Amino acid sequence: MHVTVVCALTAEARPFIRRWQLARIAASPFQLLATRQRRVIVSGLGVHACATAVGYAAANEAPDAHHLWVNFGIAGHAASALGHTVVATRVRHVQARDAWYPSLLVEPAWPGGEVLTHDQPVLDYPDRQYCDMEASAFMAAASRVAPLDLVQVVKVVSDNREHGPQAVHAPLIERLVEAQLGAFDDWIERWQACVGALPQARADAVRDELLARWRYTHAERTQLTQLCARWRLLGTPQVSAELAACRDAQALLACLRAIVDALPLRLPAT
Amino acid sequence: MNIDVVYVEDAVFDHPRTRAILARVRPRHVIGCSHWGEVFNRNGQNFRLQKTRPALILARKLGQRVLPIPPGYGCGAGGVYFSHMLNCLYDCRYCFLQGMLRSAHYVVFVNYEDFIDDLRSHCAAQSGPTWLFSGYDCDSLALDPLTAFVTDCVPALATIENAWLELRTKSTQVRALFALETQPRTVCAFSLSPAAVVAAYEHRTPALDARLRAMTGLAARGWPIGLRFDPVLPVADYRAIYGAFFAAVFAALATLSLHSVTFGVMRLPRDYRRRMTRLYPDEPLFASAALDDTPSAHALTQEIDAWCAAELARYVPRERLFAQAV
């Protein structure tokens, strides 16, 4: 499973970069660092920067249906201690009525909390919510490129009524984020197991052989893939003399459809 | 059953039924929401993933609570259905809810009294007997230990003089019915399938034997019993599989006086099937041309329908046997 972490600040990203030994893929317009299955992108502050960074990262991703997206960053809270970490169970922009509810399909390593996204740094903390500047945009953007259930927000408290945002500095942020990475990796492993319930892409030798023999339009290629998938589920595919004798892709698809449509549905042997 | 996450609509946080359900569930996370649709109806949710850990949503049903059943219902034609709950504890691969709903989370509408009032008004406006179906968008009984739907609603609905209630279920959660006075116009309708179909497609459901035991227990207490052979799957050797199955069921229930028996071949609207195929691309059931909207598939459906009608007529009087063409 691929994981993309979207951080607003370089100081939030640095602990991930060190821990996962990420290499720089791009420096502009966003810093994007990656290994084979882990990526971190530094979006900059604010909702517009965050949504744009998600789009940029999505356009640069390896094709993979099962991709977890996480917005990991700092937040302010009225009373929680510095370093207290929450997984968002509800995310809302302060000026919006609708909220997002990230799925709790995997038991989180941290307690749940409501994240309220503002356009400016907050000095007057609400009693209950965790205040940030990206999460609502992240939910809106990432849920367009991944299943909503695989879009998550994690926030670490960096400031509160006692310790205001003016006292937040890069070394403190790094320390706070670093302290959560062990729990974060465990959580990712549990996601990996959960996502294992989804179908995985399979190699299909018969499809590959049929693809190699004729020329196909894009639509015909899609039809061939679908027919071969059905064939594999209902029978035992093999390239017969009848198929091999087809003149072109159209004739092949017609012949293949007749074969697949005639296959009966059988109950699995018990 | 473990439900770790419960979303509660702000409007029902203090509802006594919400409190009671939360006390029974004891979830790890209770999350407030302003409207259940914010959680349930969002685009981009993955039904299959959510089935691994469904959440419960407690909400209030506003708007239309009583809806006409689709045409083609053989037993109870002209009746209405109501859904105090959406989704189901079970994970039947053929279930149309996977194609109809965006989320696999369970929704329980806790304002049962509003449903009862609406059903009472509906029945008052009818001149004759009226059927009320409760298990259209859920299993009527499967979550009853949490929802107390039977205890809270069945006696109340039984007081509507022209109402016949159908509780449709695959479950064996009949204890609450055992505790009630028998209601002669409440039909406990059990969906049954051959053991091989249960094993292959009806994940997390009670075994056929357990359903038969629950059924005979209810019948012994005088509850009217219905059998629902729906869906009959268009499998290659359906005559052998379903023939042996019908024989076994009616042998086991030989002493029962059945209220009704219905049957229907599996059918799916095209959009639902497309969504279900996308969710389960590895499922042979959805790969079969027998579910297509084509003349040959329709011919097979008619053939199976005719065979079921003839076969079941060997065990059930014609006036109690109904085809479901929905």
Coordinates of C-alpha atoms in Angstrom, one line a residue, chain B residues 1-324:
Chain B
M1 CA -21.2 -8.2 17.6
N2 CA -18.7 -5.4 18.0
I3 CA -19.5 -1.9 16.9
D4 CA -16.6 0.4 17.8
V5 CA -17.7 3.6 16.2
V6 CA -21.1 5.3 16.6
Y7 CA -22.1 8.5 14.9
V8 CA -25.0 10.3 16.7
E9 CA -27.0 13.0 15.0
D10 CA -27.1 16.1 17.2
A11 CA -30.9 16.1 17.3
V12 CA -31.1 12.6 18.9
F13 CA -28.2 12.8 21.3
D14 CA -30.6 12.9 24.2
H15 CA -33.2 10.6 22.8
P16 CA -33.9 7.8 25.3
R17 CA -33.5 5.2 22.5
T18 CA -30.1 6.6 21.6
R19 CA -29.1 6.4 25.2
A20 CA -30.3 2.8 25.4
I21 CA -28.5 1.7 22.2
L22 CA -25.3 3.4 23.3
A23 CA -25.5 1.6 26.6
R24 CA -25.9 -1.7 24.8
V25 CA -23.2 -1.1 22.2
R26 CA -20.6 0.6 24.5
P27 CA -18.6 1.9 21.5
R28 CA -15.0 3.1 21.7
H29 CA -15.8 6.2 19.7
V30 CA -19.0 8.3 19.8
I31 CA -18.9 11.1 17.3
G32 CA -21.5 13.8 16.9
C33 CA -22.8 14.8 13.5
S34 CA -25.3 17.4 12.4
H35 CA -27.1 15.1 9.8
W36 CA -26.7 11.4 9.2
G37 CA -26.4 12.0 5.5
E38 CA -23.1 13.9 6.1
V39 CA -21.6 10.6 7.1
F40 CA -23.6 8.1 5.0
N41 CA -24.2 9.8 1.7
R42 CA -20.7 11.2 0.9
N43 CA -19.3 10.3 -2.5
G44 CA -16.3 8.1 -2.8
Q45 CA -16.9 5.7 0.1
N46 CA -15.9 2.1 -0.4
F47 CA -18.7 -0.3 0.7
R48 CA -16.3 -3.2 0.7
L49 CA -13.8 -1.6 2.9
Q50 CA -16.5 -0.3 5.3
K51 CA -17.8 -3.8 5.7
T52 CA -14.6 -4.7 7.5
R53 CA -15.6 -2.4 10.3
P54 CA -19.0 -0.9 9.9
A55 CA -20.0 2.0 12.1
L56 CA -23.5 2.6 13.5
I57 CA -25.2 5.9 12.8
L58 CA -28.1 6.9 15.1
A59 CA -30.4 9.5 13.5
R60 CA -33.9 10.8 13.1
K61 CA -35.8 9.9 10.0
L62 CA -37.5 13.0 8.6
G63 CA -39.6 13.3 5.4
Q64 CA -41.3 10.2 3.9
R65 CA -41.2 7.3 6.2
V66 CA -43.7 5.1 4.5
L67 CA -43.1 4.2 0.8
P68 CA -45.0 2.0 -1.7
I69 CA -43.5 -1.4 -2.4
P70 CA -42.4 -1.8 -6.0
P71 CA -44.9 -3.4 -8.4
G72 CA -44.4 -7.1 -8.7
Y73 CA -44.6 -8.1 -5.1
G74 CA -46.6 -11.2 -5.1
C75 CA -47.5 -11.5 -1.5
G76 CA -48.8 -8.2 0.0
A77 CA -49.3 -6.4 -3.3
G78 CA -50.3 -2.8 -2.8
G79 CA -48.5 -2.6 0.6
V80 CA -45.9 -0.2 1.9
Y81 CA -42.5 -0.6 3.3
F82 CA -40.7 1.4 6.0
S83 CA -37.0 1.4 7.0
H84 CA -36.2 2.0 10.6
M85 CA -32.8 0.8 9.6
L86 CA -30.5 0.9 6.6
N87 CA -28.0 -1.8 5.9
C88 CA -27.5 -5.2 7.4
L89 CA -25.2 -7.1 9.7
Y90 CA -24.7 -9.7 7.1
D91 CA -22.7 -9.6 3.9
C92 CA -24.6 -11.3 1.2
R93 CA -22.7 -11.0 -2.0
Y94 CA -25.9 -10.7 -4.1
C95 CA -27.5 -8.0 -1.9
F96 CA -28.8 -5.0 -3.9
L97 CA -28.0 -2.7 -1.0
Q98 CA -24.3 -2.8 -2.0
G99 CA -25.3 -1.2 -5.3
M100 CA -27.9 1.1 -3.9
L101 CA -26.3 2.7 -0.9
R102 CA -23.0 4.6 -0.7
S103 CA -22.0 3.4 2.7
A104 CA -21.9 0.1 4.5
H105 CA -22.4 1.7 7.9
Y106 CA -25.6 0.8 9.7
V107 CA -28.2 3.6 10.1
V108 CA -30.8 3.2 12.8
F109 CA -33.6 5.8 12.9
V110 CA -34.5 6.0 16.5
N111 CA -37.8 7.9 16.1
Y112 CA -39.8 4.6 15.9
E113 CA -42.9 6.4 17.2
D114 CA -43.0 8.6 14.1
F115 CA -42.9 5.5 11.9
I116 CA -45.7 4.0 13.9
D117 CA -47.8 7.2 13.6
D118 CA -47.2 7.4 9.9
L119 CA -48.1 3.7 9.4
R120 CA -51.2 4.1 11.5
S121 CA -52.3 7.1 9.3
H122 CA -51.6 5.2 6.1
C123 CA -53.6 2.2 7.3
A124 CA -56.5 4.4 8.4
A125 CA -56.7 5.7 4.8
Q126 CA -57.0 2.2 3.4
S127 CA -60.3 0.4 3.0
G128 CA -59.0 -3.1 3.5
P129 CA -56.1 -5.1 4.8
T130 CA -52.7 -3.4 4.2
W131 CA -49.3 -5.0 4.2
L132 CA -46.4 -3.3 6.0
F133 CA -42.9 -4.5 5.1
S134 CA -40.1 -3.8 7.5
G135 CA -37.1 -5.7 6.0
Y136 CA -36.6 -4.0 2.6
D137 CA -33.5 -1.9 3.3
C138 CA -32.2 -4.1 6.3
D139 CA -32.8 -7.4 8.0
S140 CA -35.7 -6.9 10.3
L141 CA -34.3 -8.9 13.2
A142 CA -30.6 -9.2 12.9
L143 CA -29.7 -6.1 15.0
D144 CA -32.7 -6.5 17.3
P145 CA -30.7 -7.1 20.4
L146 CA -29.3 -3.5 19.9
T147 CA -32.3 -1.8 18.4
A148 CA -35.2 -3.4 20.3
F149 CA -37.3 -2.8 17.2
V150 CA -39.4 -5.9 17.9
T151 CA -40.2 -4.9 21.5
D152 CA -40.9 -1.3 20.7
C153 CA -42.8 -1.6 17.4
V154 CA -44.4 -5.0 16.9
P155 CA -47.0 -4.7 19.6
A156 CA -47.8 -1.1 18.6
L157 CA -48.2 -2.1 14.9
A158 CA -50.3 -5.1 15.9
T159 CA -53.0 -2.7 17.3
I160 CA -53.6 -1.4 13.8
E161 CA -56.6 -3.4 12.9
N162 CA -56.2 -3.7 9.1
A163 CA -52.4 -4.0 9.2
W164 CA -50.4 -7.1 8.3
L165 CA -46.8 -6.8 9.2
E166 CA -43.9 -8.8 7.6
L167 CA -40.6 -9.1 9.4
R168 CA -38.1 -10.3 6.8
T169 CA -35.0 -11.9 8.1
K170 CA -32.1 -14.3 7.8
S171 CA -31.4 -14.1 11.4
T172 CA -32.1 -16.3 14.4
Q173 CA -32.7 -13.3 16.8
V174 CA -36.2 -14.3 17.7
R175 CA -35.9 -14.1 21.5
A176 CA -37.7 -10.8 21.6
L177 CA -40.6 -12.3 19.7
F178 CA -40.7 -15.3 22.1
A179 CA -41.2 -12.7 24.9
L180 CA -44.2 -11.1 23.2
E181 CA -47.8 -12.2 23.0
T182 CA -48.2 -13.9 19.6
Q183 CA -49.5 -11.6 16.9
P184 CA -51.6 -13.3 14.3
R185 CA -51.1 -10.6 11.7
T186 CA -47.3 -10.4 12.1
V187 CA -45.6 -12.7 9.6
C188 CA -42.1 -13.8 10.4
A189 CA -40.7 -14.3 6.9
F190 CA -37.4 -16.2 6.7
S191 CA -35.1 -15.9 3.7
L192 CA -33.7 -19.4 2.9
S193 CA -31.1 -20.6 0.5
P194 CA -29.4 -24.0 -0.1
A195 CA -26.4 -24.6 2.3
A196 CA -24.0 -24.3 -0.6
V197 CA -25.4 -20.9 -1.5
V198 CA -25.2 -19.8 2.1
A199 CA -21.6 -20.9 2.3
A200 CA -20.6 -19.2 -1.0
Y201 CA -22.6 -16.0 -0.9
E202 CA -24.4 -15.3 2.4
H203 CA -21.4 -14.3 4.5
R204 CA -21.8 -14.0 8.3
T205 CA -25.4 -15.3 8.1
P206 CA -26.7 -18.1 10.4
A207 CA -26.6 -21.6 8.9
L208 CA -29.6 -23.0 7.3
D209 CA -30.3 -25.4 10.2
A210 CA -30.2 -22.6 12.7
R211 CA -32.8 -20.6 10.7
L212 CA -35.0 -23.6 10.5
R213 CA -34.8 -24.1 14.2
A214 CA -35.7 -20.4 14.9
M215 CA -38.6 -20.8 12.5
T216 CA -40.0 -23.9 14.1
G217 CA -39.6 -22.3 17.5
L218 CA -41.7 -19.3 16.4
A219 CA -44.3 -21.5 14.7
A220 CA -44.6 -23.6 17.9
R221 CA -45.6 -20.4 19.7
G222 CA -48.2 -19.6 17.0
W223 CA -46.5 -16.9 15.0
P224 CA -47.4 -17.0 11.3
I225 CA -44.3 -18.1 9.3
G226 CA -43.4 -17.2 5.7
L227 CA -40.7 -18.7 3.6
R228 CA -38.8 -16.5 1.1
F229 CA -36.8 -18.3 -1.5
D230 CA -35.4 -15.1 -2.8
P231 CA -33.1 -14.8 -4.6
V232 CA -32.9 -18.0 -6.4
L233 CA -29.5 -17.8 -8.1
P234 CA -29.2 -18.7 -11.8
V235 CA -26.6 -21.4 -11.2
A236 CA -25.9 -24.0 -13.8
D237 CA -27.4 -27.0 -12.0
Y238 CA -30.2 -25.1 -10.3
R239 CA -32.7 -27.9 -10.7
A240 CA -30.5 -30.3 -8.7
I241 CA -29.4 -27.8 -6.1
Y242 CA -32.8 -26.1 -5.4
G243 CA -34.8 -29.3 -5.9
A244 CA -32.9 -31.1 -3.1
F245 CA -33.1 -27.9 -1.0
F246 CA -36.9 -27.5 -1.4
A247 CA -37.4 -31.1 -0.5
A248 CA -35.2 -30.8 2.6
V249 CA -36.8 -27.6 3.8
F250 CA -40.4 -28.9 3.4
A251 CA -39.4 -32.2 5.0
A252 CA -38.1 -30.3 8.0
L253 CA -41.2 -28.1 8.2
A254 CA -43.7 -30.7 7.3
T255 CA -45.8 -30.1 10.4
L256 CA -45.9 -26.3 10.0
S257 CA -48.8 -24.5 8.6
L258 CA -47.1 -21.8 6.5
H259 CA -48.6 -18.4 5.9
S260 CA -47.0 -17.8 2.6
V261 CA -44.1 -18.9 0.4
T262 CA -42.5 -16.6 -2.2
F263 CA -39.8 -17.0 -4.7
G264 CA -37.9 -14.9 -7.1
V265 CA -34.9 -15.3 -9.4
M266 CA -32.0 -12.9 -8.7
R267 CA -32.3 -9.6 -10.6
L268 CA -30.4 -6.4 -10.3
P269 CA -30.8 -2.9 -11.9
R270 CA -28.0 -2.3 -14.3
D271 CA -26.5 0.6 -12.3
Y272 CA -26.4 -1.5 -9.1
R273 CA -24.8 -4.4 -10.9
R274 CA -22.1 -2.1 -12.3
R275 CA -21.3 -0.7 -8.9
M276 CA -21.3 -4.2 -7.3
T277 CA -19.0 -5.5 -10.0
R278 CA -16.6 -2.6 -9.4
L279 CA -16.6 -3.5 -5.7
Y280 CA -16.1 -7.2 -6.3
P281 CA -14.3 -7.6 -9.6
D282 CA -13.2 -11.1 -8.3
E283 CA -16.8 -12.4 -7.8
P284 CA -18.0 -15.0 -10.4
L285 CA -21.6 -14.1 -9.6
F286 CA -21.3 -10.7 -11.3
A287 CA -19.2 -12.1 -14.2
S288 CA -22.1 -14.3 -15.3
A289 CA -24.1 -13.4 -18.3
A290 CA -27.2 -14.8 -16.5
L291 CA -27.5 -11.4 -14.8
D292 CA -27.3 -9.4 -18.0
D293 CA -30.2 -7.4 -19.4
T294 CA -30.4 -9.6 -22.6
P295 CA -33.0 -11.8 -24.1
S296 CA -31.1 -15.0 -23.3
A297 CA -30.8 -13.9 -19.6
H298 CA -34.5 -13.1 -19.5
A299 CA -35.3 -16.5 -21.0
L300 CA -33.2 -18.2 -18.3
T301 CA -35.0 -16.2 -15.6
Q302 CA -38.4 -17.2 -17.0
E303 CA -37.3 -20.8 -17.2
I304 CA -36.1 -20.8 -13.5
D305 CA -39.2 -19.0 -12.4
A306 CA -41.5 -21.5 -14.1
W307 CA -39.5 -24.4 -12.7
C308 CA -39.6 -23.0 -9.1
A309 CA -43.4 -22.4 -9.4
A310 CA -43.9 -26.0 -10.5
E311 CA -41.5 -27.5 -8.0
L312 CA -42.8 -25.5 -5.0
A313 CA -46.4 -26.3 -6.0
R314 CA -45.6 -29.9 -5.0
Y315 CA -45.3 -28.7 -1.4
V316 CA -47.4 -25.6 -1.0
P317 CA -51.0 -24.9 -1.9
R318 CA -51.3 -22.6 -4.9
E319 CA -53.1 -19.9 -2.9
R320 CA -50.1 -19.5 -0.6
L321 CA -47.4 -19.5 -3.3
F322 CA -46.3 -16.2 -4.8
A323 CA -43.8 -15.2 -7.4
Q324 CA -41.7 -12.1 -6.8

